[in-house]
PDB file of C-alpha atoms in Angstrom:
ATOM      1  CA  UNK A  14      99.967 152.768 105.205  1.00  0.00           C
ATOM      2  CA  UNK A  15     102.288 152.913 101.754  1.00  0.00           C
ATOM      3  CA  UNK A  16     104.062 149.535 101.224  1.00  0.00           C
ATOM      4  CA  UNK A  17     106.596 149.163  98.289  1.00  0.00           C
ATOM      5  CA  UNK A  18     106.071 145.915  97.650  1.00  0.00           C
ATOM      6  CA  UNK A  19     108.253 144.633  94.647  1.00  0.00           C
ATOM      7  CA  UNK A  20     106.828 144.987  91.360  1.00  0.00           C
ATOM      8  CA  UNK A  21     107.183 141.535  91.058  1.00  0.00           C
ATOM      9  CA  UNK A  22     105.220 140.460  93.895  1.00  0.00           C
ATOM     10  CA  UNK A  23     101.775 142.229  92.360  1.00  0.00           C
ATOM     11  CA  UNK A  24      98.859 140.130  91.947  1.00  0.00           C
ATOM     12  CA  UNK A  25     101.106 136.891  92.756  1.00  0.00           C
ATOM     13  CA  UNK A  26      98.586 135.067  94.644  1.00  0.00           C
ATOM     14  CA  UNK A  27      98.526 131.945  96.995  1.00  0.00           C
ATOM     15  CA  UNK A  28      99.889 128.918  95.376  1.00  0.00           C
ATOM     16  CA  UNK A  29      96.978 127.101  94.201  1.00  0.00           C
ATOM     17  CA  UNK A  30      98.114 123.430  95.885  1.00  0.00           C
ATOM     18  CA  UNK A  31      98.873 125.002  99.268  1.00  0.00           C
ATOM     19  CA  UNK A  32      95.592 126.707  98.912  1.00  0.00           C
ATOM     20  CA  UNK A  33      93.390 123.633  99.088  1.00  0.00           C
ATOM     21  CA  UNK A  34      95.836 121.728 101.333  1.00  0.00           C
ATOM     22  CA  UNK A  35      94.885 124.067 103.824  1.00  0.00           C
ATOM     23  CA  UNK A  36      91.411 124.255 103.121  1.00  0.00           C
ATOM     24  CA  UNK A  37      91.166 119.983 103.500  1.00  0.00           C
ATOM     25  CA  UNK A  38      93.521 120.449 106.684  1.00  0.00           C
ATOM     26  CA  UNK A  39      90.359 122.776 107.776  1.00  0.00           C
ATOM     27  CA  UNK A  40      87.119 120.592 106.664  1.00  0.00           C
ATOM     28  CA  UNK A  41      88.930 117.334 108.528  1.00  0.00           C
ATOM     29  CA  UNK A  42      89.157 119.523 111.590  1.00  0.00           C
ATOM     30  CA  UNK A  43      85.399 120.202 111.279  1.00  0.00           C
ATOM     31  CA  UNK A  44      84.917 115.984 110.838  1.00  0.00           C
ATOM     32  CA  UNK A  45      84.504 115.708 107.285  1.00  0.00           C
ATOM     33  CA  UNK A  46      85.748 112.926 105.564  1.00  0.00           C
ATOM     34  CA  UNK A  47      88.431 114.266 102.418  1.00  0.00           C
ATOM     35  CA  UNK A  48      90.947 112.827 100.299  1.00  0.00           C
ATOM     36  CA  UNK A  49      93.895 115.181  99.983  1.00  0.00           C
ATOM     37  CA  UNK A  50      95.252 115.200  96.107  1.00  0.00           C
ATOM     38  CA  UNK A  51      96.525 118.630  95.973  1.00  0.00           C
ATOM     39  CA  UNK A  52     100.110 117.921  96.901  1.00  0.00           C
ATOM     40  CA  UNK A  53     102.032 114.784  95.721  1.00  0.00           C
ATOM     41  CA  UNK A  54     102.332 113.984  99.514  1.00  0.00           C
ATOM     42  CA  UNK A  55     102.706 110.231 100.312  1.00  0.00           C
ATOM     43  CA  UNK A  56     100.883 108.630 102.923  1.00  0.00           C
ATOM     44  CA  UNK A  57     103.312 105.951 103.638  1.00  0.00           C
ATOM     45  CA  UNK A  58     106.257 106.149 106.434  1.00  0.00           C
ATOM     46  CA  UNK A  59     109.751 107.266 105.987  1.00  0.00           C
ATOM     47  CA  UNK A  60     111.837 103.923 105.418  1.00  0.00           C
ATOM     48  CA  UNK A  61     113.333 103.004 108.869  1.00  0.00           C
ATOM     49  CA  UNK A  62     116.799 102.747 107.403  1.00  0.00           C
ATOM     50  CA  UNK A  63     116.525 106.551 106.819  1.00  0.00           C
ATOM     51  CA  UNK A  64     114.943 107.758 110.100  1.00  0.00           C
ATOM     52  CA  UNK A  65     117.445 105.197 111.619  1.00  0.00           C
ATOM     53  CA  UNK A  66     120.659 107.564 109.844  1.00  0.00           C
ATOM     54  CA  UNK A  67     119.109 110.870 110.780  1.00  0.00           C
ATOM     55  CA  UNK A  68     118.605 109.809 114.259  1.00  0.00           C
ATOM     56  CA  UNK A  69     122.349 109.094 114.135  1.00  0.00           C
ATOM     57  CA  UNK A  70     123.295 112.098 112.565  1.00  0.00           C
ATOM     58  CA  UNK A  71     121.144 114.538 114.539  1.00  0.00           C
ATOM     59  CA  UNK A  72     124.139 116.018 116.919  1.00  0.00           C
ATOM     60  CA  UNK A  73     125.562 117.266 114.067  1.00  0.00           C
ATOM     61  CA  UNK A  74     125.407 121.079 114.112  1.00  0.00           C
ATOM     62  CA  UNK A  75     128.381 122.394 112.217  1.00  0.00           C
ATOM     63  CA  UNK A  76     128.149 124.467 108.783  1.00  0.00           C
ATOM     64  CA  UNK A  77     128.598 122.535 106.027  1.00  0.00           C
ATOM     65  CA  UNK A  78     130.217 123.300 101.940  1.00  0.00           C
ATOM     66  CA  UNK A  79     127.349 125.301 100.476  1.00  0.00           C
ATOM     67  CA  UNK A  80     126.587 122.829  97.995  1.00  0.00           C
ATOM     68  CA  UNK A  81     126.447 120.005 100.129  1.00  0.00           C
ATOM     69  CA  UNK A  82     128.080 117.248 101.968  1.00  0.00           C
ATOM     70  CA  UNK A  83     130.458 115.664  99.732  1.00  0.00           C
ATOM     71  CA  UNK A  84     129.802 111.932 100.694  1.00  0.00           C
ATOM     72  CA  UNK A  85     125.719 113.023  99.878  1.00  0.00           C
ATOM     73  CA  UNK A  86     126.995 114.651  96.790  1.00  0.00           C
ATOM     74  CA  UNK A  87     129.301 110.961  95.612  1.00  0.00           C
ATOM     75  CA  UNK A  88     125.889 108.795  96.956  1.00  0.00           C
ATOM     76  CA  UNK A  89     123.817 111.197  94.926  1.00  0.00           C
ATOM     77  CA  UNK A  90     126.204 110.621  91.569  1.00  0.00           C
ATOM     78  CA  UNK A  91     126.255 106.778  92.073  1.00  0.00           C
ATOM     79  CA  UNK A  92     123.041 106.679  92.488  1.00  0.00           C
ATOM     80  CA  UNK A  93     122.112 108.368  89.196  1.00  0.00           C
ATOM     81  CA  UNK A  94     125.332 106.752  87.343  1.00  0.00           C
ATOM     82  CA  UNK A  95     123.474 102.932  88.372  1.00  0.00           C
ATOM     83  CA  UNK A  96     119.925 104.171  87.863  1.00  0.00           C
ATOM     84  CA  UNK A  97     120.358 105.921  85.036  1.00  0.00           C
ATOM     85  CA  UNK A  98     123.661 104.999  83.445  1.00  0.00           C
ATOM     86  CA  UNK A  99     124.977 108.653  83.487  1.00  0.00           C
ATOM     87  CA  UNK A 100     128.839 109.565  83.794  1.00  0.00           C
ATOM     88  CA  UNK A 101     129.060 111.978  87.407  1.00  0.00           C
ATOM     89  CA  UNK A 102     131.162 113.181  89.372  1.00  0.00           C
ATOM     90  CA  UNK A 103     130.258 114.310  93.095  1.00  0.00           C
ATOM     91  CA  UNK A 104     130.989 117.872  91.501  1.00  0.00           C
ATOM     92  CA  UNK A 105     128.557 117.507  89.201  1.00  0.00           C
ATOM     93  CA  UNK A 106     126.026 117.380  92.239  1.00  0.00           C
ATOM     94  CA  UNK A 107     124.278 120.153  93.873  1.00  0.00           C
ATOM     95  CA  UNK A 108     122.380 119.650  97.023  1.00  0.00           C
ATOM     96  CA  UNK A 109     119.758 122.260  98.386  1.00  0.00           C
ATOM     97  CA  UNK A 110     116.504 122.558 101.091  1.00  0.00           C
ATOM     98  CA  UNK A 111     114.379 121.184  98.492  1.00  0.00           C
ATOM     99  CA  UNK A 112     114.361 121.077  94.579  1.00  0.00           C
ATOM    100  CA  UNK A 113     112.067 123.853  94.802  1.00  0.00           C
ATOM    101  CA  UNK A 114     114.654 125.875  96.044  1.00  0.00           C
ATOM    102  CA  UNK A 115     117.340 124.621  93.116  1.00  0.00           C
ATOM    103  CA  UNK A 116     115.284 125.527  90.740  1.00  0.00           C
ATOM    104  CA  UNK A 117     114.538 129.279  91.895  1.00  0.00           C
ATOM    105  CA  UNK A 118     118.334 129.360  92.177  1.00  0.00           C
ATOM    106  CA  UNK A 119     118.606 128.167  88.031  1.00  0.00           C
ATOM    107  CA  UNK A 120     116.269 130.658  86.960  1.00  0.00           C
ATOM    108  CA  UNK A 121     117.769 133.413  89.127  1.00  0.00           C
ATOM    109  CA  UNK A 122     121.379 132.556  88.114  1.00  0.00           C
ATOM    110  CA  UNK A 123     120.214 132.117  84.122  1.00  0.00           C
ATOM    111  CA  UNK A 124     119.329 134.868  81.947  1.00  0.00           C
ATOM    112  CA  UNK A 125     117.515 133.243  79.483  1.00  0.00           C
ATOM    113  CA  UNK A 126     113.584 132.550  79.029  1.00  0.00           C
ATOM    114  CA  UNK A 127     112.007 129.623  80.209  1.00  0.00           C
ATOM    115  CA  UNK A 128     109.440 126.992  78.121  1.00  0.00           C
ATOM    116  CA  UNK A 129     107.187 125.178  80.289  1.00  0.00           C
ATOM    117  CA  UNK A 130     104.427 122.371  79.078  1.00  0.00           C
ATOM    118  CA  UNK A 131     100.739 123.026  80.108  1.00  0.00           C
ATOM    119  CA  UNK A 132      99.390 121.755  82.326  1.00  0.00           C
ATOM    120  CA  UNK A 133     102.128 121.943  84.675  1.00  0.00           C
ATOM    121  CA  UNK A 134     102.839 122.225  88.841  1.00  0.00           C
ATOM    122  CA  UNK A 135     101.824 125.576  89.652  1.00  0.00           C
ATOM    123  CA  UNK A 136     105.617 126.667  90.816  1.00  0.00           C
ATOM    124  CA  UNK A 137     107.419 127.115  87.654  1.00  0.00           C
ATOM    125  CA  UNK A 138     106.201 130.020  85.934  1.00  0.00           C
ATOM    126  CA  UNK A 139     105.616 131.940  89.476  1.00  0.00           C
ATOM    127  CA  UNK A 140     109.410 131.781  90.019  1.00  0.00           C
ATOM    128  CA  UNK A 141     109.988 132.725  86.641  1.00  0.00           C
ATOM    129  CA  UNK A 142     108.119 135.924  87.056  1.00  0.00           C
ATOM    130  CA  UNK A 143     109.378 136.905  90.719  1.00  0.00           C
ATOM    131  CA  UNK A 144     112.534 137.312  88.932  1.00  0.00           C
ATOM    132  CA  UNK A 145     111.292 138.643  85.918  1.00  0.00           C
ATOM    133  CA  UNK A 146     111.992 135.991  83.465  1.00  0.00           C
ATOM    134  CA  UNK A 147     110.007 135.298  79.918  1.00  0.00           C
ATOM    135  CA  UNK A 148     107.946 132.832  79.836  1.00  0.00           C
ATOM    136  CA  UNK A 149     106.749 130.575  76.872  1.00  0.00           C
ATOM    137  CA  UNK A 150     103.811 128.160  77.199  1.00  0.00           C
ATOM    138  CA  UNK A 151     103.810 124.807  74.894  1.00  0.00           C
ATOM    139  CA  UNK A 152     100.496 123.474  75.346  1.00  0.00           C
ATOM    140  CA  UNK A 153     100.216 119.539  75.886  1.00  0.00           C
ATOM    141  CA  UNK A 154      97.195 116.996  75.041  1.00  0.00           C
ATOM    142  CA  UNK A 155      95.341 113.714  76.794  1.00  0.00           C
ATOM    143  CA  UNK A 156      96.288 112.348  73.515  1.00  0.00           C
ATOM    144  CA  UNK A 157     100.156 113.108  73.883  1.00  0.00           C
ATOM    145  CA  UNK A 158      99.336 111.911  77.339  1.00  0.00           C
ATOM    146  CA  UNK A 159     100.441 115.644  78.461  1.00  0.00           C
ATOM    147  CA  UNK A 160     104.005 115.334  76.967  1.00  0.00           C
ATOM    148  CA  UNK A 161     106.096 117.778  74.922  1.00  0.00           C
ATOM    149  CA  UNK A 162     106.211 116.965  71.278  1.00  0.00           C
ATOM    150  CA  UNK A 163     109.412 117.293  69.801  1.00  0.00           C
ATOM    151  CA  UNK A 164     108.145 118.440  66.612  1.00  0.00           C
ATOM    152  CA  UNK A 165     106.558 121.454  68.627  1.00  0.00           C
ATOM    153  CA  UNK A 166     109.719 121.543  70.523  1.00  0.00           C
ATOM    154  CA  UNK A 167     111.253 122.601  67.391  1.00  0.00           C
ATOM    155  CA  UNK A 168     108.709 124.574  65.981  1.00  0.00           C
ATOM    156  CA  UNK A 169     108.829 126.588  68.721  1.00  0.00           C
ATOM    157  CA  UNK A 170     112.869 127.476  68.139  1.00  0.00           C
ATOM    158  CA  UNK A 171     112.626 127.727  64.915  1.00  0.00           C
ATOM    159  CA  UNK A 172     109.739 130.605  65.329  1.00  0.00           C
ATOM    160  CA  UNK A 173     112.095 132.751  67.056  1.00  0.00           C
ATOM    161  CA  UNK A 174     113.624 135.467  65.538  1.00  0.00           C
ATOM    162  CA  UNK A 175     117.256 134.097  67.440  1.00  0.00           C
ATOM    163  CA  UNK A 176     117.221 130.748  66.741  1.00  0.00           C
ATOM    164  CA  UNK A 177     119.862 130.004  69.824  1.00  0.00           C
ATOM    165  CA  UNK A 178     118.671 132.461  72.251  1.00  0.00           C
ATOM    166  CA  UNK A 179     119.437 130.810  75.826  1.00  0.00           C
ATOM    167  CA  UNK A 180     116.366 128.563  76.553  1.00  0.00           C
ATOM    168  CA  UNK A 181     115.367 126.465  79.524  1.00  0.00           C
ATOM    169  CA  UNK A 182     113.014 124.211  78.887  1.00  0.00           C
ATOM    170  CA  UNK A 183     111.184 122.105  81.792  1.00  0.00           C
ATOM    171  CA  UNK A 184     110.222 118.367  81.606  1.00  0.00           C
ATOM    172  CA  UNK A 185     108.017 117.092  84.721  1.00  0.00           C
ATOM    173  CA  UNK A 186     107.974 113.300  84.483  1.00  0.00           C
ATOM    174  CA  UNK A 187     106.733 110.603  85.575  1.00  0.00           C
ATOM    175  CA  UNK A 188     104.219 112.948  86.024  1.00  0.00           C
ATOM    176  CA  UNK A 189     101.111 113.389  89.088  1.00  0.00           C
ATOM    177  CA  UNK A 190      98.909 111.910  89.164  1.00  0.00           C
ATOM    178  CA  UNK A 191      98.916 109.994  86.053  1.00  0.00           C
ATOM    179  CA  UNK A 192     102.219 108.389  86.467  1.00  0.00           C
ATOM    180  CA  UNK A 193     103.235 108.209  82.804  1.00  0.00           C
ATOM    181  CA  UNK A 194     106.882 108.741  81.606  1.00  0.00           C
ATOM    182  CA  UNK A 195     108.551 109.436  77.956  1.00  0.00           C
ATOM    183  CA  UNK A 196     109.111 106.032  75.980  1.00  0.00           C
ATOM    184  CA  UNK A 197     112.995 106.281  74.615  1.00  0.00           C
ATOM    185  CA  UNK A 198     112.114 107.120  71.322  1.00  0.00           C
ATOM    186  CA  UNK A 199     110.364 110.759  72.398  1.00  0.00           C
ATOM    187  CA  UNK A 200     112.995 110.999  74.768  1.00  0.00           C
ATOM    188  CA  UNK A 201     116.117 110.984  72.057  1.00  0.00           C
ATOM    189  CA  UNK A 202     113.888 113.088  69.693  1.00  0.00           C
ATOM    190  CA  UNK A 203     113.724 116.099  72.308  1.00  0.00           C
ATOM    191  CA  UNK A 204     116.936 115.633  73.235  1.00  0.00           C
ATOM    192  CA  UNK A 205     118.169 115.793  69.511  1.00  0.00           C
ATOM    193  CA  UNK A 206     116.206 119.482  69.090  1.00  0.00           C
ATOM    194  CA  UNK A 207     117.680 120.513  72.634  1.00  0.00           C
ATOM    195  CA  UNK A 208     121.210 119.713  70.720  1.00  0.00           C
ATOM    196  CA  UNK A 209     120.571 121.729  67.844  1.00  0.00           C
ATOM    197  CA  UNK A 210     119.365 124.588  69.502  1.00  0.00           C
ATOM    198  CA  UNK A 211     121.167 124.326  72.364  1.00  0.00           C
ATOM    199  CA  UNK A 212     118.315 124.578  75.154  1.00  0.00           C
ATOM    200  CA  UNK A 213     118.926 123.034  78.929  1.00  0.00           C
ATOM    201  CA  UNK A 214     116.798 121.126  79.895  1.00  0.00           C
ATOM    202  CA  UNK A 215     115.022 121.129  83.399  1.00  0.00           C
ATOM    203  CA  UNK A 216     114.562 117.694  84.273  1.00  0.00           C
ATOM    204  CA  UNK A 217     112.144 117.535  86.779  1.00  0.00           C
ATOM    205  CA  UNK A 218     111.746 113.604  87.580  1.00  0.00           C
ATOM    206  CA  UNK A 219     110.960 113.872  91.764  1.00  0.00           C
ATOM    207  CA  UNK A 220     108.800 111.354  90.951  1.00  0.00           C
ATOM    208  CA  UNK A 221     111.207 109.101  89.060  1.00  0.00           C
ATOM    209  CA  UNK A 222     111.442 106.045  91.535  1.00  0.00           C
ATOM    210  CA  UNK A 223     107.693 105.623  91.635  1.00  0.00           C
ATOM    211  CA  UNK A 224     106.546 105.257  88.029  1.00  0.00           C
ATOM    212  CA  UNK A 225     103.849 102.697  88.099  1.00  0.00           C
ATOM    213  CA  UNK A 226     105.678 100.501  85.606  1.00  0.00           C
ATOM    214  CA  UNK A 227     109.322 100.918  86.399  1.00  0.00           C
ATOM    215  CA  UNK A 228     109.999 101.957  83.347  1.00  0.00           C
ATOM    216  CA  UNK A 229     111.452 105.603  83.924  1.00  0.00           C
ATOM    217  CA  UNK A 230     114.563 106.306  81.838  1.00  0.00           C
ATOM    218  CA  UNK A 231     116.119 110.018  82.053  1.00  0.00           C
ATOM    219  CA  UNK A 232     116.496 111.868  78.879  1.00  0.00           C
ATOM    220  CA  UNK A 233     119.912 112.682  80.541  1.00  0.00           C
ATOM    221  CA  UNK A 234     121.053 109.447  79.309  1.00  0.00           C
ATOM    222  CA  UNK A 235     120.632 111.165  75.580  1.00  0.00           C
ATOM    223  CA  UNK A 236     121.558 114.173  76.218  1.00  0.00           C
ATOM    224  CA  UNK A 237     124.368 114.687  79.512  1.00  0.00           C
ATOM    225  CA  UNK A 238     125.628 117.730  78.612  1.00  0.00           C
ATOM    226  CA  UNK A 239     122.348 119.951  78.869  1.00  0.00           C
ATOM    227  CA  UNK A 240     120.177 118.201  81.036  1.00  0.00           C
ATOM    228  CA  UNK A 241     119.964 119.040  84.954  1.00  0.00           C
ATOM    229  CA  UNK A 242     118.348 116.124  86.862  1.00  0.00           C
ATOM    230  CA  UNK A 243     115.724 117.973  89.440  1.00  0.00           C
ATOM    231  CA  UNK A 244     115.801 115.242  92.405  1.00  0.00           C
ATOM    232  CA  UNK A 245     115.082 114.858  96.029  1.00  0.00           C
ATOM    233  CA  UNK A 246     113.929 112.918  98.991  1.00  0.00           C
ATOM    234  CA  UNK A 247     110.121 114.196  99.281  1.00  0.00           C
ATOM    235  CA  UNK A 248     108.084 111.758  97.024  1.00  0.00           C
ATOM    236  CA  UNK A 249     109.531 108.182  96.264  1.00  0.00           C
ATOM    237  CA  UNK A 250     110.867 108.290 100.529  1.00  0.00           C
ATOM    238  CA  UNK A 251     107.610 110.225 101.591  1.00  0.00           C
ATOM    239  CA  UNK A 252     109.940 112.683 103.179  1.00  0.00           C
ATOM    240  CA  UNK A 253     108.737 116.125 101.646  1.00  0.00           C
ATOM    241  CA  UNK A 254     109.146 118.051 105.248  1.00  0.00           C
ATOM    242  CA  UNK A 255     112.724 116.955 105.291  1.00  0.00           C
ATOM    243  CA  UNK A 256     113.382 119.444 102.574  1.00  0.00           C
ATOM    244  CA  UNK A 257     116.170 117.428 100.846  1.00  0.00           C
ATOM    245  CA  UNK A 258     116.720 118.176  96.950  1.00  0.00           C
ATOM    246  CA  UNK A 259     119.438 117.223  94.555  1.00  0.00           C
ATOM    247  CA  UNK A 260     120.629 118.828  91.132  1.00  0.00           C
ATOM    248  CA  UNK A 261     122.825 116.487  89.135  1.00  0.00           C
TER     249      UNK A 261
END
């Protein structure tokens, strides 16, 4: 039978992490003993304070603003005003079934191409081409602990033939399973090229709150204006099946 399958859809196979979750969910069926590390899925419980205010909530059944409850979106905006000393708003907050989801919604609503640092989670560049975006590769090292360097960073927008042709650029940190974050000083480099070439950057930091040291800072702090925090509920509160993400 003829299927017109989008273009797009071609050759796009399983996502690589769901692929072995499933196959582990299979061999502990069949009694063998695995350890699961192909999703960053945490093995403790959801705090009780949270499963204490859904339980409260549940009755609730009515529509709600399509980019979120406002008191979530305020909590949400303190939250990243005390954690990370950043100047929001509630309508600077966007709240969505998952950050997956958010950021499917950023590259479908922005034209430009999108930079991503190898190795990376296997969902980026598989949006990118469902919706037939460019994407640009900058390759990472052990010994730059898997980071972009900003001196790359700017090599890379200076090759271009338009300097300021509308980038995204994505930053994953802490990141899994290593754990490591940006000191401050890499941190205000990048966000010094992002300036001068005027790229947004894609902060991914789900796994912000559970850097082994403490130590996470947002390059938001240097650089408010372009930077979209990537946020949610499914690693630091073990709550990925909740599907509860936040932009800021």
């Amino acid at each position: 039978k003829h299927v017109s399958l989008n273009l797009t859809l071609r050759g796009l196979g399983e996502s690589p992490t769901l692929a072995m979750s499933e196959k582990c969910r299979v061999m502990k069926a069949q009694g063998h003993e695995v350890f699961n590390m192909s999703i960053g899925q945490s093995p403790f419980p959801v705090p009780k304070p949270v499963v204490a205010a859904l339980k409260m909530y549940a009755r609730e059944k009515t529509y709600l603003p399509v980019r979120g409850l406002p008191e979530l979106r305020s909590a949400v905006a303190e939250y990243h005003k005390r954690k990370d000393d950043i100047d929001l708003k509630a309508e600077n907050i966007l709240i969505g079934p998952g950050s997956k989801m958010l950021m499917y919604l950023l590259q479908l609503s922005f034209y430009g191409e999108i930079i991503i640092p190898t190795p990376c989670w296997v969902t980026y560049a598989p949006q990118a081409k469902l919706i037939g975006r460019e994407v640009q590769f900058i390759d990472t090292s052990f010994e730059e602990k898997w980071h972009i360097n900003a001196e790359k960073f700017e090599e890379l927008c200076q090759s271009e033939h338009d300097t300021y042709r509308p980038r995204v650029v994505v930053l994953n940190y802490p990141g899994n399973p290593d754990g490591g974050t940006y000191d401050i000083e890499d941190l205000k480099a990048i966000a010094d090229v992002a300036r001068e070439y005027e790229v947004i950057l894609l902060s991914d930091e789900i796994y912000g709150e559970l850097n082994h040291d403490g130590n996470h800072i947002s390059v938001a702090r240097f650089y408010p204006e372009g930077t979209i925090i990537s946020s949610g509920l499914s690693k630091w509160c073990a709550a990925g099946g909740w599907r509860l993400g936040t932009f800021a």
